[in-house]
mmCIF file of C-alpha atoms and ligand atoms in Angstrom:
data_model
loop_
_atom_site.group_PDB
_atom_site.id
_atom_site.type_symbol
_atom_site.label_atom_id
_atom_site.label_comp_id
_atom_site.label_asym_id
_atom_site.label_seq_id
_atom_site.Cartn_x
_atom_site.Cartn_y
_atom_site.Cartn_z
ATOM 1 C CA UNK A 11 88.166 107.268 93.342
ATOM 2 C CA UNK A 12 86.590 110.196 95.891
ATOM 3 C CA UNK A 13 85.669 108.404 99.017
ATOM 4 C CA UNK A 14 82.366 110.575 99.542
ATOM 5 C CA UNK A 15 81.382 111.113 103.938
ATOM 6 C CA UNK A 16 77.810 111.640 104.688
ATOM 7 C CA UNK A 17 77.345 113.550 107.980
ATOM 8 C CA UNK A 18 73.501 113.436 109.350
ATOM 9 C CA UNK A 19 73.367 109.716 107.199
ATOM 10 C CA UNK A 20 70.623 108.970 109.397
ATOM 11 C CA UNK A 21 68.248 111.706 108.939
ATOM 12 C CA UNK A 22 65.118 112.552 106.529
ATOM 13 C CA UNK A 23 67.926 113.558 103.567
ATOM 14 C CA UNK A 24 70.832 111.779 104.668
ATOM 15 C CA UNK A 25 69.521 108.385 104.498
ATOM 16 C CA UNK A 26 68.328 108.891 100.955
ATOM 17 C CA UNK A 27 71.674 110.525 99.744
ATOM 18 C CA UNK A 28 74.077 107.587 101.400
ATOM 19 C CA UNK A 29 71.064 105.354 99.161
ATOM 20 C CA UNK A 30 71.927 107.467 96.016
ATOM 21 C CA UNK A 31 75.835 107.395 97.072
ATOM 22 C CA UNK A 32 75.705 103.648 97.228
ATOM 23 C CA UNK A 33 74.781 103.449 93.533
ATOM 24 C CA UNK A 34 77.488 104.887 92.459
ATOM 25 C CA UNK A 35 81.442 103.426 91.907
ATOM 26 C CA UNK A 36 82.646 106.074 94.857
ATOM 27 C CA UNK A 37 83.483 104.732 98.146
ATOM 28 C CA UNK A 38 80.701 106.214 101.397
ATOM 29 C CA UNK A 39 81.403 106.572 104.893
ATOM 30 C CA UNK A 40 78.390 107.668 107.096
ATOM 31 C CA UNK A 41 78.772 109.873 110.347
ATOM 32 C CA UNK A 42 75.866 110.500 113.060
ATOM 33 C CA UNK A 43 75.640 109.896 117.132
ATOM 34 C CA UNK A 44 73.807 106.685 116.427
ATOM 35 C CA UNK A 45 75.180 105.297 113.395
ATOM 36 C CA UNK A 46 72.927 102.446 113.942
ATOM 37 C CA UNK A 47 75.339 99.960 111.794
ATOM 38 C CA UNK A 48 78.159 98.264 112.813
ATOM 39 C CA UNK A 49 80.266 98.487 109.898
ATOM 40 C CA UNK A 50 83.528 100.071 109.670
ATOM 41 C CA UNK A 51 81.938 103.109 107.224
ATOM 42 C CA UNK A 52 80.016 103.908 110.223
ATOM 43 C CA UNK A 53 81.411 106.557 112.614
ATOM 44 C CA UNK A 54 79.749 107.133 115.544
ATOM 45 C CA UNK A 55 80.797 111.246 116.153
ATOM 46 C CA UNK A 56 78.882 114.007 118.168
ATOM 47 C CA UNK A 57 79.992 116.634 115.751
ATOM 48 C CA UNK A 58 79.563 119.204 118.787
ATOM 49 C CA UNK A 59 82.385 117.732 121.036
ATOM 50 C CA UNK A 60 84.435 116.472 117.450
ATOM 51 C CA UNK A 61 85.992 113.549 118.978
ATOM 52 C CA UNK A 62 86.479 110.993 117.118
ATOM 53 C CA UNK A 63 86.395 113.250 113.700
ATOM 54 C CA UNK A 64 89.527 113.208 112.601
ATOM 55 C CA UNK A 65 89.725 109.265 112.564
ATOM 56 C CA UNK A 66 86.451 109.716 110.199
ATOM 57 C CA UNK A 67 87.874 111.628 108.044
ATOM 58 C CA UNK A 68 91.234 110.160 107.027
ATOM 59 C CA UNK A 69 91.057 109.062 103.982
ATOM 60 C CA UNK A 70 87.568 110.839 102.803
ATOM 61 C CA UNK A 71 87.776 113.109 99.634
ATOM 62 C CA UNK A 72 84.563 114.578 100.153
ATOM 63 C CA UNK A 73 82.200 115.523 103.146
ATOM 64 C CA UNK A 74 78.347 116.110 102.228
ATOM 65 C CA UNK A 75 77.414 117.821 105.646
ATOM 66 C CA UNK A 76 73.776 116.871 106.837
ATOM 67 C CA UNK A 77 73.911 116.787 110.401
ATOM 68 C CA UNK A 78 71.948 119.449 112.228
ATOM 69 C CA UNK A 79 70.092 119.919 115.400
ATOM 70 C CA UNK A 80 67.784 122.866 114.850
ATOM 71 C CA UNK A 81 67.615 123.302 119.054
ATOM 72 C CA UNK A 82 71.183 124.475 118.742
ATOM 73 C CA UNK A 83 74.873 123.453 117.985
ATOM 74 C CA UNK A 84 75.138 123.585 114.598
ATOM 75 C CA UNK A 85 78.102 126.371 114.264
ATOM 76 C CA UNK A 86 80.419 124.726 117.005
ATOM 77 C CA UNK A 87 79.943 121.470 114.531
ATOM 78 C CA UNK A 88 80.716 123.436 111.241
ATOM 79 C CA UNK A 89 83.748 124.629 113.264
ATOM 80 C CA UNK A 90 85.114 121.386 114.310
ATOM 81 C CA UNK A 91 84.089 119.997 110.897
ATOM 82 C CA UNK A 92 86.058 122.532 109.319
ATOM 83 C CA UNK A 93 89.130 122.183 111.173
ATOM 84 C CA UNK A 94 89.395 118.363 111.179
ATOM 85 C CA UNK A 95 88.780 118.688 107.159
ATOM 86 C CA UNK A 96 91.446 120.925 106.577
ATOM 87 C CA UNK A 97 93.840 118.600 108.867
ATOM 88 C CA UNK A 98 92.524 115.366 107.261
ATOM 89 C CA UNK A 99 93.100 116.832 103.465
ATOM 90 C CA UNK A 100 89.392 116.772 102.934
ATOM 91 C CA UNK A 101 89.121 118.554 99.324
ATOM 92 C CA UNK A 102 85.461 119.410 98.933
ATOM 93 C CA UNK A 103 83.172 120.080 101.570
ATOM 94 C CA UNK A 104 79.257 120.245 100.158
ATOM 95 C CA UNK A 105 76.521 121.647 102.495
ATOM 96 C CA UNK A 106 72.886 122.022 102.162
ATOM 97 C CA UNK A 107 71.087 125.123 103.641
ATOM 98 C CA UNK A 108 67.690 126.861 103.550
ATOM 99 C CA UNK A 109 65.553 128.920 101.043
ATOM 100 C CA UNK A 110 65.863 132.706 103.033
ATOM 101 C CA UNK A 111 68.141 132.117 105.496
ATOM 102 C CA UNK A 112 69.768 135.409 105.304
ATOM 103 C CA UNK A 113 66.365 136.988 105.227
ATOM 104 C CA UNK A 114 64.071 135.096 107.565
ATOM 105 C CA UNK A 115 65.277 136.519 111.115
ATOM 106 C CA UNK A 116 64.764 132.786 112.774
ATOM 107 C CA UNK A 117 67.698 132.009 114.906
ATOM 108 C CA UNK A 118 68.012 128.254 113.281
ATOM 109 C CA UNK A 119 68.238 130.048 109.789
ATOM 110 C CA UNK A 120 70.529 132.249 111.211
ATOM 111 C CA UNK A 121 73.227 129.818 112.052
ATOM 112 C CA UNK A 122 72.530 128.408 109.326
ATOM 113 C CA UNK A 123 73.846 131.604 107.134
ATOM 114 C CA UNK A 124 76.664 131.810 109.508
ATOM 115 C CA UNK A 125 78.293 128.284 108.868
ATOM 116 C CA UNK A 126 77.222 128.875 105.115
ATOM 117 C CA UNK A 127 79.497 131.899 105.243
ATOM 118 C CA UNK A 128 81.947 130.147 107.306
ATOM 119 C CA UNK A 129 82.371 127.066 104.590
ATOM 120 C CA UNK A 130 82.676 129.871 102.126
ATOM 121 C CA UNK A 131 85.729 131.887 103.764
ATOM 122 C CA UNK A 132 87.282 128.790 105.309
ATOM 123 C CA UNK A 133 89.662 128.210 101.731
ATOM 124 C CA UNK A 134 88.628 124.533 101.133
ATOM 125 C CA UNK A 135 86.669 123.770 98.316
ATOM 126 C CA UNK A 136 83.130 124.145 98.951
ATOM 127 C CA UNK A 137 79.408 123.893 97.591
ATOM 128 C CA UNK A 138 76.439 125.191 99.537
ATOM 129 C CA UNK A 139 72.898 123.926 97.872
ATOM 130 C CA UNK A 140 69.651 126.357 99.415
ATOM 131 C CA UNK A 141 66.595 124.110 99.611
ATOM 132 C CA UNK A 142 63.272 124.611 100.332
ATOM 133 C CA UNK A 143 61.178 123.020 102.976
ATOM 134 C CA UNK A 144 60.782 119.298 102.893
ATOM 135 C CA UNK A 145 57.381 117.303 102.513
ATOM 136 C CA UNK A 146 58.011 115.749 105.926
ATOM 137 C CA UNK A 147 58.416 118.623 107.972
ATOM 138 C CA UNK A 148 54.778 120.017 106.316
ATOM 139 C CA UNK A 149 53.570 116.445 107.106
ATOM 140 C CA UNK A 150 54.729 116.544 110.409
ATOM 141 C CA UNK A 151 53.439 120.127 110.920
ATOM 142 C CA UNK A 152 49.945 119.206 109.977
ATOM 143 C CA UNK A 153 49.610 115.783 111.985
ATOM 144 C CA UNK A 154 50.618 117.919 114.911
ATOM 145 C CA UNK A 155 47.994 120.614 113.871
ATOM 146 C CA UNK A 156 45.552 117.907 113.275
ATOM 147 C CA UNK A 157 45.718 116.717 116.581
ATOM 148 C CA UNK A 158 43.478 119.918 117.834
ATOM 149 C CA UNK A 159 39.485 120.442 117.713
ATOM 150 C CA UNK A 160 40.340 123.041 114.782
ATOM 151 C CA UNK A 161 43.682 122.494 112.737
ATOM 152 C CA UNK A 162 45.242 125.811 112.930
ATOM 153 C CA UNK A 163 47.888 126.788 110.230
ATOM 154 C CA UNK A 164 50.394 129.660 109.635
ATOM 155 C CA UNK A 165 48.602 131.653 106.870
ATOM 156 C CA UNK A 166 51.575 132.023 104.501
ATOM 157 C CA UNK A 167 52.600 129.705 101.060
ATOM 158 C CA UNK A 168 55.374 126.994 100.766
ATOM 159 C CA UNK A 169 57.284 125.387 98.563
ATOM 160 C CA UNK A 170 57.804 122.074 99.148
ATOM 161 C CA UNK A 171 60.210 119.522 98.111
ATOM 162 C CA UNK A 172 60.741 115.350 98.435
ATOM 163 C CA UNK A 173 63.895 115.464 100.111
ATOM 164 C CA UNK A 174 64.994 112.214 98.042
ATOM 165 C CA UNK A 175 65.196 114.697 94.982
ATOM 166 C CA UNK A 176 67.387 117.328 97.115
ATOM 167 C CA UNK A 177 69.563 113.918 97.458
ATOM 168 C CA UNK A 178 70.331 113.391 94.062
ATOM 169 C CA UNK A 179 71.248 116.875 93.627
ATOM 170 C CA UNK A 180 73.758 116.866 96.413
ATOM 171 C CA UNK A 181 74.668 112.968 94.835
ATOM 172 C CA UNK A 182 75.871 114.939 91.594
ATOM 173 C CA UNK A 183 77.684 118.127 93.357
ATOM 174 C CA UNK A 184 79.389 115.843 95.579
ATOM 175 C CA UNK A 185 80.829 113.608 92.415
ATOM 176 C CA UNK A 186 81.687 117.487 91.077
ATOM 177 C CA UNK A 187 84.366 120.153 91.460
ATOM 178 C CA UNK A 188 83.901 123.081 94.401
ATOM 179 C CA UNK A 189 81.291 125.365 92.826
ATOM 180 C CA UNK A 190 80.977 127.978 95.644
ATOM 181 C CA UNK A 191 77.014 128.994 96.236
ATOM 182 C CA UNK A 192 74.939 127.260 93.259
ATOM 183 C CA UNK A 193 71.536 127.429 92.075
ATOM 184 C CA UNK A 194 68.704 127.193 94.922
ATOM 185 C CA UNK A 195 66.519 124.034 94.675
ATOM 186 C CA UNK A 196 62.388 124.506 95.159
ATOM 187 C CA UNK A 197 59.755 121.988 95.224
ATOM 188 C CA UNK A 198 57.351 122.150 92.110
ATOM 189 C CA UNK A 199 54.600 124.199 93.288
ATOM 190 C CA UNK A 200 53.942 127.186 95.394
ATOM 191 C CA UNK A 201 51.403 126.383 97.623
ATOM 192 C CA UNK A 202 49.027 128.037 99.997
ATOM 193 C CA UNK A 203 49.129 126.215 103.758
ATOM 194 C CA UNK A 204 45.862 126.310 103.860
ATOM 195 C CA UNK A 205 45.515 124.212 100.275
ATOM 196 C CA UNK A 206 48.619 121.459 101.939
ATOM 197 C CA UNK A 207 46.598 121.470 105.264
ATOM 198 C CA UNK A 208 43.260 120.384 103.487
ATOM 199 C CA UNK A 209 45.238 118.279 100.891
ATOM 200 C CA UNK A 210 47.083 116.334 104.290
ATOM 201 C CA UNK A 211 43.321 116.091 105.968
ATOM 202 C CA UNK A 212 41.892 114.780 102.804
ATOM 203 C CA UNK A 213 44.680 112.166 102.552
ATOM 204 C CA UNK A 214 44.705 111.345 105.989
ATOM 205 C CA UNK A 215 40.652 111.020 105.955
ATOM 206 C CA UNK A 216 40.759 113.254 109.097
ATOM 207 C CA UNK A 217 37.905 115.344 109.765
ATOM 208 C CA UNK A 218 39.057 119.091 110.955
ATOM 209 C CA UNK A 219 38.384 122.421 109.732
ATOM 210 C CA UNK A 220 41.241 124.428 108.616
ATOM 211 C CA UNK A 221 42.077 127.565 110.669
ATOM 212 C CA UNK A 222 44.594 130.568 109.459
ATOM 213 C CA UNK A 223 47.191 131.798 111.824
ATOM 214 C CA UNK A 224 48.551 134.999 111.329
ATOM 215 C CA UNK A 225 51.323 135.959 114.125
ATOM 216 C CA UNK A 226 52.921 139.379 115.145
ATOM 217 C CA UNK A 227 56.590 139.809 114.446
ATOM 218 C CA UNK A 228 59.484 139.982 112.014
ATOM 219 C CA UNK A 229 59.823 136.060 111.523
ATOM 220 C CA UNK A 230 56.199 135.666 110.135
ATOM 221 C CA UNK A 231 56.158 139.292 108.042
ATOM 222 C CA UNK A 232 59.506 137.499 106.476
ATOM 223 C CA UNK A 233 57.781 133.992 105.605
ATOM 224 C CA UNK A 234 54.475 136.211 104.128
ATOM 225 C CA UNK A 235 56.269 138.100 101.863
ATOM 226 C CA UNK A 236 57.992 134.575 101.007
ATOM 227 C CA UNK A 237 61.453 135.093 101.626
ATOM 228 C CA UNK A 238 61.947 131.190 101.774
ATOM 229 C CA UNK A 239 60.493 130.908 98.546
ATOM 230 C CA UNK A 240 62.491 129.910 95.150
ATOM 231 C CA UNK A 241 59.870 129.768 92.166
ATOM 232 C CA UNK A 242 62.130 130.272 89.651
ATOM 233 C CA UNK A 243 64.115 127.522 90.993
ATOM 234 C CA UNK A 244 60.910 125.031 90.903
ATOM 235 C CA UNK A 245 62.570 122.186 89.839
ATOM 236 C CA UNK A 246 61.795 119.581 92.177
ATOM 237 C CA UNK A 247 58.813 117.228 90.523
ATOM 238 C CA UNK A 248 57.376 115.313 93.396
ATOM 239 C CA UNK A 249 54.208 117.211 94.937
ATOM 240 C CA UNK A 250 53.297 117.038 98.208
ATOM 241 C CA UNK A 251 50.177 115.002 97.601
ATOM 242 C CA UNK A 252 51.980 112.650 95.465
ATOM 243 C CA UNK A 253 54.407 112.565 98.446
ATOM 244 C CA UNK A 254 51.640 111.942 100.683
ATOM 245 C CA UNK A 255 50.015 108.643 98.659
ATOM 246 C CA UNK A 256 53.216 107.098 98.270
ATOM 247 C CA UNK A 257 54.317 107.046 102.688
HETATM 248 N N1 NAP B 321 63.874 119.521 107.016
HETATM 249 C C1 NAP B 321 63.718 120.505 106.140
HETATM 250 O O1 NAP B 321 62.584 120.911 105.806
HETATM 251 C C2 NAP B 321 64.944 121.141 105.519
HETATM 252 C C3 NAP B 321 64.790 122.109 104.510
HETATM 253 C C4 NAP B 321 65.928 122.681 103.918
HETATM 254 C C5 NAP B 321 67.197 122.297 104.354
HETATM 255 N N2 NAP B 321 67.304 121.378 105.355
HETATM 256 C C6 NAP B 321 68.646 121.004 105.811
HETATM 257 O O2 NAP B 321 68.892 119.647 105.449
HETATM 258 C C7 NAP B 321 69.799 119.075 106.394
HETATM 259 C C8 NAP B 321 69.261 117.744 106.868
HETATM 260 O O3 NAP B 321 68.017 117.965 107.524
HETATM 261 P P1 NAP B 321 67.108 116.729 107.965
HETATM 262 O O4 NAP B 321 65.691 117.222 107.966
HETATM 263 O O5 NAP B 321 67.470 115.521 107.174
HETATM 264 O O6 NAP B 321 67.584 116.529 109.477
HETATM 265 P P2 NAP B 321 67.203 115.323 110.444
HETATM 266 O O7 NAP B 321 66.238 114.377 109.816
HETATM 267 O O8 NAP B 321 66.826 115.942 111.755
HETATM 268 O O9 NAP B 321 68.577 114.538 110.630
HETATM 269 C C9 NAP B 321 69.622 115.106 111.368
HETATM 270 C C10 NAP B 321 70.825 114.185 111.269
HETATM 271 O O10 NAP B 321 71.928 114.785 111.950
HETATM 272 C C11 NAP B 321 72.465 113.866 112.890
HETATM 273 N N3 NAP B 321 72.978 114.662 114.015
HETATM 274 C C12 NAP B 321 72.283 115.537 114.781
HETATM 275 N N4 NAP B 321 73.089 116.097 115.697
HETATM 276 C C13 NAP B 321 74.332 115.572 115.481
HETATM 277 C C14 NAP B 321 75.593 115.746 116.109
HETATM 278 N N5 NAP B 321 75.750 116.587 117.156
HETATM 279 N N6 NAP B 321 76.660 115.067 115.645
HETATM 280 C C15 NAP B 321 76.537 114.204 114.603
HETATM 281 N N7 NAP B 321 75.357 113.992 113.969
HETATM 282 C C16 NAP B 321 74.269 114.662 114.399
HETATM 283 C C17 NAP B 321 71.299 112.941 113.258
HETATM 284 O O11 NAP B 321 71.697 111.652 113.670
HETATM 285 P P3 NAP B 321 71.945 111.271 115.219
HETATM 286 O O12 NAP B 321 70.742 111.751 115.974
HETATM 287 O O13 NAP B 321 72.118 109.774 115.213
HETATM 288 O O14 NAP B 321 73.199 111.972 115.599
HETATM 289 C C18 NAP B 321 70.611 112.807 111.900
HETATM 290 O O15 NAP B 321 71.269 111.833 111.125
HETATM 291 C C19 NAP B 321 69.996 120.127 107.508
HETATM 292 O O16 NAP B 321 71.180 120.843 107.277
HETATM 293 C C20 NAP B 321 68.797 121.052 107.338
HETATM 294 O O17 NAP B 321 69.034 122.372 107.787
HETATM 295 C C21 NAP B 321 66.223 120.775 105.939
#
């Protein structure tokens, strides 16, 4: 039996992996600030401070590491993650990163490439899974947008994916052995912003007129020429208007 931890079980993809988890004979703790449940699966941790880890971890086989706060923090939790796993006799660590985050020069993609390469040297098993963007944070991006006279949008294509299919991925990798890096998961189309923006306006019946941004700097050069892009990895199925008419 590999009692599976899900840190992050409350967010957009955790919440749909500790669903997929549940389905399956292996044991699942969940770890956040806020568990939100009272039972004894559910650690409350703040992964930045680490108390409270190692008690989460005794006994668990397998961490799927979700948890992130993209306004900072993220490497001091990898770190205490990390050491409290290798204490606790944690075998497989799995982590899910970002499409381009060695080449998009974003500091939240940064750290992101850092704790990927500090899984990778730390000498416990590991998986790292690259995704692309989820539906939500485009949906979320537009209604903000949308809020404006004119619905202004970053002039450059995405990719992306229903974060319940990134779950089931991670579902099967964490039932697996250690496989190191493996192969990056996109959503099923390339898209232009400007085709999501009028596809989230016609959904939403919202009357705006689309408006291309096009910013100075290394960040946006990096998303036009579509480092965070994976079409030969475009194995995700869900589209984002499907996405869209089923929430
Ligand atoms: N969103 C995307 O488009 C996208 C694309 C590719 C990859 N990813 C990656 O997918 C992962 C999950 O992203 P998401 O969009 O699901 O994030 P999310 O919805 O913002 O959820 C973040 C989760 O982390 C927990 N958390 C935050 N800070 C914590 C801390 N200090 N200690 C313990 N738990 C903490 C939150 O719960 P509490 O607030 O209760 O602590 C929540 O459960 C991240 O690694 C992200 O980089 C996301």
């Amino acid at each position: 039996m590999n009692t599976i931890l899900v840190t992050g079980a409350t967010g957009t993809l955790g919440a749909p992996l500790v669903e997929q988890l549940r389905r399956t004979d292996h044991p699942v703790h969940t770890l956040s600030r806020h568990p939100g449940s009272l039972q004894d699966t559910a650690h409350a941790v703040d992964l930045r401070t680490g108390h409270g880890l190692h008690d989460a971890l005794t006994g668990i086989h397998t961490v799927v590491h979700c948890a992130t706060n993209p306004t900072g923090g993220d490497l001091q939790a990898a770190t205490h993650l990390i050491r409290a796993a290798r204490t606790a006799g944690v075998t497989h660590l799995v982590y899910v990163s970002i499409v381009g985050c060695d080449r998009i020069p974003l500091g939240y993609y940064r750290t992101k490439h850092t704790v990927e390469q500090a899984l990778l040297t730390c000498g416990l098993g590991v998986t790292v899974l690259r995704t692309t963007q989820f539906h939500q944070l485009v949906a979320a991006l537009c209604a903000r947008a949308a809020r404006l006279p004119l619905m202004p949008y970053p002039d450059i294509d995405v990719q992306p994916v229903d974060p319940a299919e990134v779950a089931l991925r991670l579902a099967r990798l964490a039932q697996e052995e250690p496989a190191g890096r493996v192969a990056d998961l996109g959503g099923p189309q390339v898209e232009s912003f400007h085709d999501l923006a009028a596809t989230y306006l016609q959904a939403t019946a919202t009357p705006r007129r689309p408006v291309p941004l096009r910013l100075p700097g290394a960040v946006f050069a990096a998303y036009r020429s579509g480092a965070h892009l994976t079409p030969d990895q475009a194995v995700g199925r869900t589209t984002f208007a499907q996405f869209l008419t089923r929430t």
